[in-house]
Amino acid sequence: MASDEGTVRVDSWIWSVRLTKTRALAAAACRAGHVRVNGERAKPAQPLRPGDEVRLRQAGFEKTVVVSRLVRKRVGAPVAAQCFVDNSPPAPPREATLPVAQRDRGA
């Protein structure tokens, strides 16, 4: 299940460590330019090595992680948490985001 040598596709790794729900979403994020590896825009098949910095932009926030372990298959949440070091800034509190406009029912 885990591999500590060689390389892994970036889209496969993002899905394996549960940063996206599906591998197709991970590949789509790569193609759209929302994934950067060591500051460079990543294609889905780009090889990933331990020590690489991965930046993933999702829902308006950027998640920054450093690869500590390579996995090829999807793993459980406790194991996935050991595969990267999260260097992301904390998300702003919900009160700091703009509220969604509310309207009266039927208006």
mmCIF file of N, CA and C in Angstrom:
data_model
loop_
_atom_site.group_PDB
_atom_site.id
_atom_site.type_symbol
_atom_site.label_atom_id
_atom_site.label_comp_id
_atom_site.label_asym_id
_atom_site.label_seq_id
_atom_site.Cartn_x
_atom_site.Cartn_y
_atom_site.Cartn_z
ATOM 1 N N MET A 1 0.810 -1.184 0.000
ATOM 2 C CA MET A 1 0.000 0.000 0.000
ATOM 3 C C MET A 1 0.859 1.255 0.000
ATOM 4 N N ALA A 2 1.849 1.313 0.834
ATOM 5 C CA ALA A 2 2.715 2.488 0.900
ATOM 6 C C ALA A 2 4.021 2.207 0.188
ATOM 7 N N SER A 3 4.550 3.253 -0.385
ATOM 8 C CA SER A 3 5.820 3.137 -1.095
ATOM 9 C C SER A 3 6.695 4.309 -0.694
ATOM 10 N N ASP A 4 7.889 4.034 -0.167
ATOM 11 C CA ASP A 4 8.775 5.101 0.260
ATOM 12 C C ASP A 4 9.892 5.354 -0.747
ATOM 13 N N GLU A 5 9.830 4.753 -1.922
ATOM 14 C CA GLU A 5 10.869 4.952 -2.917
ATOM 15 C C GLU A 5 10.227 5.206 -4.263
ATOM 16 N N GLY A 6 10.963 5.814 -5.171
ATOM 17 C CA GLY A 6 10.442 6.067 -6.505
ATOM 18 C C GLY A 6 9.572 7.310 -6.548
ATOM 19 N N THR A 7 8.638 7.294 -7.485
ATOM 20 C CA THR A 7 7.763 8.438 -7.680
ATOM 21 C C THR A 7 6.315 7.972 -7.820
ATOM 22 N N VAL A 8 5.401 8.916 -7.681
ATOM 23 C CA VAL A 8 3.967 8.678 -7.825
ATOM 24 C C VAL A 8 3.391 9.848 -8.608
ATOM 25 N N ARG A 9 2.361 9.594 -9.410
ATOM 26 C CA ARG A 9 1.677 10.672 -10.128
ATOM 27 C C ARG A 9 1.068 11.643 -9.118
ATOM 28 N N VAL A 10 1.134 12.923 -9.424
ATOM 29 C CA VAL A 10 0.625 13.926 -8.487
ATOM 30 C C VAL A 10 -0.888 13.809 -8.302
ATOM 31 N N ASP A 11 -1.648 13.535 -9.359
ATOM 32 C CA ASP A 11 -3.096 13.415 -9.194
ATOM 33 C C ASP A 11 -3.465 12.202 -8.341
ATOM 34 N N SER A 12 -2.740 11.124 -8.510
ATOM 35 C CA SER A 12 -2.980 9.920 -7.723
ATOM 36 C C SER A 12 -2.650 10.158 -6.252
ATOM 37 N N TRP A 13 -1.562 10.865 -5.975
ATOM 38 C CA TRP A 13 -1.162 11.123 -4.595
ATOM 39 C C TRP A 13 -2.159 12.040 -3.902
ATOM 40 N N ILE A 14 -2.612 13.094 -4.602
ATOM 41 C CA ILE A 14 -3.582 14.028 -4.010
ATOM 42 C C ILE A 14 -4.858 13.292 -3.610
ATOM 43 N N TRP A 15 -5.302 12.364 -4.464
ATOM 44 C CA TRP A 15 -6.491 11.572 -4.155
ATOM 45 C C TRP A 15 -6.192 10.577 -3.031
ATOM 46 N N SER A 16 -5.024 9.949 -3.060
ATOM 47 C CA SER A 16 -4.680 8.923 -2.076
ATOM 48 C C SER A 16 -4.635 9.458 -0.652
ATOM 49 N N VAL A 17 -4.179 10.686 -0.478
ATOM 50 C CA VAL A 17 -4.072 11.254 0.873
ATOM 51 C C VAL A 17 -5.302 12.092 1.226
ATOM 52 N N ARG A 18 -6.358 11.935 0.450
ATOM 53 C CA ARG A 18 -7.666 12.507 0.749
ATOM 54 C C ARG A 18 -7.724 14.025 0.701
ATOM 55 N N LEU A 19 -6.957 14.656 -0.200
ATOM 56 C CA LEU A 19 -7.083 16.097 -0.401
ATOM 57 C C LEU A 19 -8.224 16.403 -1.369
ATOM 58 N N THR A 20 -8.587 15.425 -2.226
ATOM 59 C CA THR A 20 -9.766 15.527 -3.092
ATOM 60 C C THR A 20 -10.591 14.262 -2.926
ATOM 61 N N LYS A 21 -11.870 14.341 -3.302
ATOM 62 C CA LYS A 21 -12.756 13.188 -3.127
ATOM 63 C C LYS A 21 -12.512 12.102 -4.162
ATOM 64 N N THR A 22 -12.180 12.488 -5.401
ATOM 65 C CA THR A 22 -11.963 11.501 -6.453
ATOM 66 C C THR A 22 -10.681 11.816 -7.201
ATOM 67 N N ARG A 23 -10.160 10.801 -7.879
ATOM 68 C CA ARG A 23 -8.961 11.013 -8.681
ATOM 69 C C ARG A 23 -9.280 11.892 -9.885
ATOM 70 N N ALA A 24 -10.491 11.770 -10.409
ATOM 71 C CA ALA A 24 -10.895 12.615 -11.535
ATOM 72 C C ALA A 24 -10.894 14.089 -11.131
ATOM 73 N N LEU A 25 -11.343 14.409 -9.915
ATOM 74 C CA LEU A 25 -11.300 15.792 -9.439
ATOM 75 C C LEU A 25 -9.865 16.271 -9.264
ATOM 76 N N ALA A 26 -8.987 15.383 -8.820
ATOM 77 C CA ALA A 26 -7.574 15.735 -8.665
ATOM 78 C C ALA A 26 -6.947 16.028 -10.034
ATOM 79 N N ALA A 27 -7.242 15.195 -11.032
ATOM 80 C CA ALA A 27 -6.709 15.410 -12.378
ATOM 81 C C ALA A 27 -7.278 16.697 -12.979
ATOM 82 N N ALA A 28 -8.564 16.952 -12.753
ATOM 83 C CA ALA A 28 -9.183 18.173 -13.267
ATOM 84 C C ALA A 28 -8.556 19.411 -12.625
ATOM 85 N N ALA A 29 -8.255 19.346 -11.333
ATOM 86 C CA ALA A 29 -7.598 20.465 -10.653
ATOM 87 C C ALA A 29 -6.214 20.716 -11.245
ATOM 88 N N CYS A 30 -5.501 19.649 -11.578
ATOM 89 C CA CYS A 30 -4.179 19.798 -12.202
ATOM 90 C C CYS A 30 -4.306 20.459 -13.569
ATOM 91 N N ARG A 31 -5.237 19.967 -14.376
ATOM 92 C CA ARG A 31 -5.421 20.525 -15.724
ATOM 93 C C ARG A 31 -5.862 21.984 -15.690
ATOM 94 N N ALA A 32 -6.627 22.359 -14.657
ATOM 95 C CA ALA A 32 -7.117 23.732 -14.537
ATOM 96 C C ALA A 32 -6.066 24.681 -13.964
ATOM 97 N N GLY A 33 -4.921 24.145 -13.533
ATOM 98 C CA GLY A 33 -3.862 24.994 -12.994
ATOM 99 C C GLY A 33 -3.996 25.273 -11.515
ATOM 100 N N HIS A 34 -4.807 24.494 -10.793
ATOM 101 C CA HIS A 34 -4.999 24.706 -9.366
ATOM 102 C C HIS A 34 -3.990 23.951 -8.511
ATOM 103 N N VAL A 35 -3.101 23.193 -9.137
ATOM 104 C CA VAL A 35 -2.095 22.427 -8.397
ATOM 105 C C VAL A 35 -0.706 22.890 -8.833
ATOM 106 N N ARG A 36 0.129 23.181 -7.855
ATOM 107 C CA ARG A 36 1.518 23.565 -8.135
ATOM 108 C C ARG A 36 2.436 22.681 -7.297
ATOM 109 N N VAL A 37 3.497 22.204 -7.918
ATOM 110 C CA VAL A 37 4.489 21.393 -7.227
ATOM 111 C C VAL A 37 5.799 22.180 -7.268
ATOM 112 N N ASN A 38 6.321 22.506 -6.100
ATOM 113 C CA ASN A 38 7.542 23.301 -5.969
ATOM 114 C C ASN A 38 7.446 24.601 -6.763
ATOM 115 N N GLY A 39 6.271 25.233 -6.748
ATOM 116 C CA GLY A 39 6.076 26.519 -7.405
ATOM 117 C C GLY A 39 5.737 26.449 -8.877
ATOM 118 N N GLU A 40 5.847 25.290 -9.497
ATOM 119 C CA GLU A 40 5.564 25.123 -10.922
ATOM 120 C C GLU A 40 4.198 24.484 -11.110
ATOM 121 N N ARG A 41 3.488 24.915 -12.140
ATOM 122 C CA ARG A 41 2.186 24.335 -12.464
ATOM 123 C C ARG A 41 2.357 22.847 -12.777
ATOM 124 N N ALA A 42 1.482 22.007 -12.220
ATOM 125 C CA ALA A 42 1.640 20.562 -12.350
ATOM 126 C C ALA A 42 0.624 19.970 -13.310
ATOM 127 N N LYS A 43 1.076 19.037 -14.135
ATOM 128 C CA LYS A 43 0.189 18.228 -14.960
ATOM 129 C C LYS A 43 -0.179 16.997 -14.143
ATOM 130 N N PRO A 44 -1.290 16.319 -14.472
ATOM 131 C CA PRO A 44 -1.719 15.175 -13.654
ATOM 132 C C PRO A 44 -0.688 14.064 -13.533
ATOM 133 N N ALA A 45 0.099 13.817 -14.572
ATOM 134 C CA ALA A 45 1.057 12.702 -14.549
ATOM 135 C C ALA A 45 2.433 13.105 -14.050
ATOM 136 N N GLN A 46 2.590 14.310 -13.548
ATOM 137 C CA GLN A 46 3.903 14.752 -13.074
ATOM 138 C C GLN A 46 4.348 13.892 -11.899
ATOM 139 N N PRO A 47 5.598 13.435 -11.909
ATOM 140 C CA PRO A 47 6.073 12.608 -10.788
ATOM 141 C C PRO A 47 6.258 13.434 -9.520
ATOM 142 N N LEU A 48 5.965 12.822 -8.405
ATOM 143 C CA LEU A 48 6.052 13.459 -7.100
ATOM 144 C C LEU A 48 7.028 12.669 -6.246
ATOM 145 N N ARG A 49 7.871 13.362 -5.497
ATOM 146 C CA ARG A 49 8.875 12.722 -4.650
ATOM 147 C C ARG A 49 8.739 13.240 -3.220
ATOM 148 N N PRO A 50 9.215 12.501 -2.234
ATOM 149 C CA PRO A 50 9.195 13.011 -0.854
ATOM 150 C C PRO A 50 9.987 14.311 -0.757
ATOM 151 N N GLY A 51 9.455 15.263 -0.008
ATOM 152 C CA GLY A 51 10.097 16.563 0.139
ATOM 153 C C GLY A 51 9.528 17.623 -0.789
ATOM 154 N N ASP A 52 8.742 17.237 -1.794
ATOM 155 C CA ASP A 52 8.128 18.206 -2.707
ATOM 156 C C ASP A 52 7.033 18.974 -1.977
ATOM 157 N N GLU A 53 6.881 20.251 -2.353
ATOM 158 C CA GLU A 53 5.810 21.078 -1.806
ATOM 159 C C GLU A 53 4.667 21.120 -2.813
ATOM 160 N N VAL A 54 3.465 20.784 -2.356
ATOM 161 C CA VAL A 54 2.280 20.755 -3.219
ATOM 162 C C VAL A 54 1.318 21.825 -2.725
ATOM 163 N N ARG A 55 0.885 22.686 -3.653
ATOM 164 C CA ARG A 55 -0.117 23.710 -3.336
ATOM 165 C C ARG A 55 -1.371 23.396 -4.125
ATOM 166 N N LEU A 56 -2.479 23.248 -3.425
ATOM 167 C CA LEU A 56 -3.765 22.903 -4.034
ATOM 168 C C LEU A 56 -4.765 23.986 -3.674
ATOM 169 N N ARG A 57 -5.345 24.624 -4.702
ATOM 170 C CA ARG A 57 -6.346 25.660 -4.480
ATOM 171 C C ARG A 57 -7.730 25.034 -4.606
ATOM 172 N N GLN A 58 -8.509 25.101 -3.525
ATOM 173 C CA GLN A 58 -9.859 24.540 -3.483
ATOM 174 C C GLN A 58 -10.784 25.503 -2.768
ATOM 175 N N ALA A 59 -11.943 25.730 -3.342
ATOM 176 C CA ALA A 59 -12.993 26.551 -2.727
ATOM 177 C C ALA A 59 -12.463 27.903 -2.260
ATOM 178 N N GLY A 60 -11.579 28.512 -3.030
ATOM 179 C CA GLY A 60 -11.071 29.837 -2.705
ATOM 180 C C GLY A 60 -9.942 29.865 -1.700
ATOM 181 N N PHE A 61 -9.553 28.727 -1.162
ATOM 182 C CA PHE A 61 -8.450 28.662 -0.206
ATOM 183 C C PHE A 61 -7.325 27.830 -0.788
ATOM 184 N N GLU A 62 -6.092 28.147 -0.391
ATOM 185 C CA GLU A 62 -4.945 27.393 -0.869
ATOM 186 C C GLU A 62 -4.417 26.514 0.254
ATOM 187 N N LYS A 63 -4.282 25.229 -0.039
ATOM 188 C CA LYS A 63 -3.747 24.265 0.919
ATOM 189 C C LYS A 63 -2.313 23.972 0.509
ATOM 190 N N THR A 64 -1.367 24.146 1.418
ATOM 191 C CA THR A 64 0.043 23.902 1.161
ATOM 192 C C THR A 64 0.497 22.727 2.009
ATOM 193 N N VAL A 65 1.005 21.685 1.343
ATOM 194 C CA VAL A 65 1.480 20.501 2.053
ATOM 195 C C VAL A 65 2.850 20.107 1.521
ATOM 196 N N VAL A 66 3.643 19.495 2.377
ATOM 197 C CA VAL A 66 4.945 18.953 1.990
ATOM 198 C C VAL A 66 4.841 17.438 2.058
ATOM 199 N N VAL A 67 5.218 16.779 0.975
ATOM 200 C CA VAL A 67 5.122 15.328 0.875
ATOM 201 C C VAL A 67 6.148 14.692 1.802
ATOM 202 N N SER A 68 5.685 13.837 2.715
ATOM 203 C CA SER A 68 6.619 13.134 3.589
ATOM 204 C C SER A 68 6.676 11.647 3.250
ATOM 205 N N ARG A 69 5.627 11.135 2.602
ATOM 206 C CA ARG A 69 5.570 9.719 2.254
ATOM 207 C C ARG A 69 4.714 9.545 1.014
ATOM 208 N N LEU A 70 5.120 8.658 0.131
ATOM 209 C CA LEU A 70 4.374 8.396 -1.093
ATOM 210 C C LEU A 70 3.449 7.212 -0.899
ATOM 211 N N VAL A 71 2.219 7.343 -1.395
ATOM 212 C CA VAL A 71 1.263 6.239 -1.395
ATOM 213 C C VAL A 71 0.637 6.166 -2.780
ATOM 214 N N ARG A 72 0.388 4.954 -3.226
ATOM 215 C CA ARG A 72 -0.179 4.756 -4.559
ATOM 216 C C ARG A 72 -1.677 4.496 -4.518
ATOM 217 N N LYS A 73 -2.173 3.928 -3.429
ATOM 218 C CA LYS A 73 -3.588 3.608 -3.281
ATOM 219 C C LYS A 73 -4.178 4.469 -2.170
ATOM 220 N N ARG A 74 -5.485 4.672 -2.224
ATOM 221 C CA ARG A 74 -6.156 5.477 -1.208
ATOM 222 C C ARG A 74 -6.038 4.783 0.148
ATOM 223 N N VAL A 75 -5.704 5.557 1.162
ATOM 224 C CA VAL A 75 -5.489 5.018 2.497
ATOM 225 C C VAL A 75 -6.460 5.673 3.474
ATOM 226 N N GLY A 76 -6.552 5.107 4.665
ATOM 227 C CA GLY A 76 -7.416 5.651 5.700
ATOM 228 C C GLY A 76 -6.937 7.014 6.175
ATOM 229 N N ALA A 77 -7.822 7.747 6.818
ATOM 230 C CA ALA A 77 -7.510 9.098 7.256
ATOM 231 C C ALA A 77 -6.309 9.173 8.207
ATOM 232 N N PRO A 78 -6.168 8.268 9.201
ATOM 233 C CA PRO A 78 -4.996 8.360 10.078
ATOM 234 C C PRO A 78 -3.678 8.149 9.325
ATOM 235 N N VAL A 79 -3.659 7.225 8.365
ATOM 236 C CA VAL A 79 -2.450 6.982 7.577
ATOM 237 C C VAL A 79 -2.205 8.146 6.634
ATOM 238 N N ALA A 80 -3.270 8.691 6.039
ATOM 239 C CA ALA A 80 -3.133 9.811 5.111
ATOM 240 C C ALA A 80 -2.533 11.028 5.811
ATOM 241 N N ALA A 81 -2.895 11.247 7.065
ATOM 242 C CA ALA A 81 -2.364 12.394 7.810
ATOM 243 C C ALA A 81 -0.859 12.281 8.030
ATOM 244 N N GLN A 82 -0.317 11.069 8.010
ATOM 245 C CA GLN A 82 1.125 10.865 8.188
ATOM 246 C C GLN A 82 1.904 11.038 6.888
ATOM 247 N N CYS A 83 1.204 11.138 5.760
ATOM 248 C CA CYS A 83 1.866 11.194 4.453
ATOM 249 C C CYS A 83 2.248 12.599 4.030
ATOM 250 N N PHE A 84 1.812 13.617 4.785
ATOM 251 C CA PHE A 84 2.173 14.989 4.438
ATOM 252 C C PHE A 84 2.218 15.853 5.682
ATOM 253 N N VAL A 85 2.917 16.986 5.552
ATOM 254 C CA VAL A 85 2.986 17.990 6.602
ATOM 255 C C VAL A 85 2.201 19.188 6.104
ATOM 256 N N ASP A 86 1.159 19.573 6.813
ATOM 257 C CA ASP A 86 0.287 20.664 6.389
ATOM 258 C C ASP A 86 0.873 21.999 6.831
ATOM 259 N N ASN A 87 1.249 22.839 5.867
ATOM 260 C CA ASN A 87 1.789 24.166 6.142
ATOM 261 C C ASN A 87 0.804 25.259 5.737
ATOM 262 N N SER A 88 -0.467 24.918 5.603
ATOM 263 C CA SER A 88 -1.484 25.866 5.168
ATOM 264 C C SER A 88 -1.754 26.895 6.257
ATOM 265 N N PRO A 89 -2.013 28.137 5.845
ATOM 266 C CA PRO A 89 -2.442 29.111 6.847
ATOM 267 C C PRO A 89 -3.851 28.749 7.309
ATOM 268 N N PRO A 90 -4.204 29.085 8.522
ATOM 269 C CA PRO A 90 -5.544 28.731 9.000
ATOM 270 C C PRO A 90 -6.613 29.454 8.175
ATOM 271 N N ALA A 91 -7.731 28.791 7.975
ATOM 272 C CA ALA A 91 -8.838 29.388 7.231
ATOM 273 C C ALA A 91 -9.418 30.540 8.037
ATOM 274 N N PRO A 92 -9.888 31.590 7.364
ATOM 275 C CA PRO A 92 -10.484 32.705 8.116
ATOM 276 C C PRO A 92 -11.762 32.237 8.811
ATOM 277 N N PRO A 93 -12.093 32.840 9.927
ATOM 278 C CA PRO A 93 -13.315 32.431 10.621
ATOM 279 C C PRO A 93 -14.540 32.694 9.751
ATOM 280 N N ARG A 94 -15.570 31.941 9.997
ATOM 281 C CA ARG A 94 -16.783 32.051 9.192
ATOM 282 C C ARG A 94 -17.376 33.455 9.247
ATOM 283 N N GLU A 95 -17.223 34.124 10.360
ATOM 284 C CA GLU A 95 -17.767 35.472 10.507
ATOM 285 C C GLU A 95 -17.046 36.468 9.597
ATOM 286 N N ALA A 96 -15.787 36.182 9.238
ATOM 287 C CA ALA A 96 -15.000 37.100 8.413
ATOM 288 C C ALA A 96 -15.377 37.028 6.936
ATOM 289 N N THR A 97 -16.021 35.965 6.501
ATOM 290 C CA THR A 97 -16.422 35.841 5.108
ATOM 291 C C THR A 97 -17.720 36.613 4.878
ATOM 292 N N LEU A 98 -17.941 36.988 3.641
ATOM 293 C CA LEU A 98 -19.142 37.746 3.313
ATOM 294 C C LEU A 98 -20.386 36.876 3.452
ATOM 295 N N PRO A 99 -21.436 37.404 4.097
ATOM 296 C CA PRO A 99 -22.653 36.617 4.237
ATOM 297 C C PRO A 99 -23.398 36.531 2.903
ATOM 298 N N VAL A 100 -24.092 35.447 2.726
ATOM 299 C CA VAL A 100 -24.917 35.262 1.545
ATOM 300 C C VAL A 100 -26.223 36.002 1.737
ATOM 301 N N ALA A 101 -26.670 36.696 0.698
ATOM 302 C CA ALA A 101 -27.904 37.473 0.805
ATOM 303 C C ALA A 101 -29.091 36.560 1.067
ATOM 304 N N GLN A 102 -29.944 36.949 1.986
ATOM 305 C CA GLN A 102 -31.145 36.195 2.320
ATOM 306 C C GLN A 102 -32.352 37.006 1.861
ATOM 307 N N ARG A 103 -33.351 36.338 1.335
ATOM 308 C CA ARG A 103 -34.580 37.038 0.970
ATOM 309 C C ARG A 103 -35.765 36.303 1.569
ATOM 310 N N ASP A 104 -36.841 37.040 1.733
ATOM 311 C CA ASP A 104 -38.046 36.445 2.292
ATOM 312 C C ASP A 104 -38.637 35.441 1.328
ATOM 313 N N ARG A 105 -39.244 34.432 1.860
ATOM 314 C CA ARG A 105 -39.852 33.382 1.042
ATOM 315 C C ARG A 105 -40.972 33.977 0.192
ATOM 316 N N GLY A 106 -40.919 33.711 -1.096
ATOM 317 C CA GLY A 106 -41.932 34.198 -2.015
ATOM 318 C C GLY A 106 -41.687 35.593 -2.542
ATOM 319 N N ALA A 107 -40.643 36.238 -2.102
ATOM 320 C CA ALA A 107 -40.356 37.609 -2.550
ATOM 321 C C ALA A 107 -39.623 37.602 -3.879
#
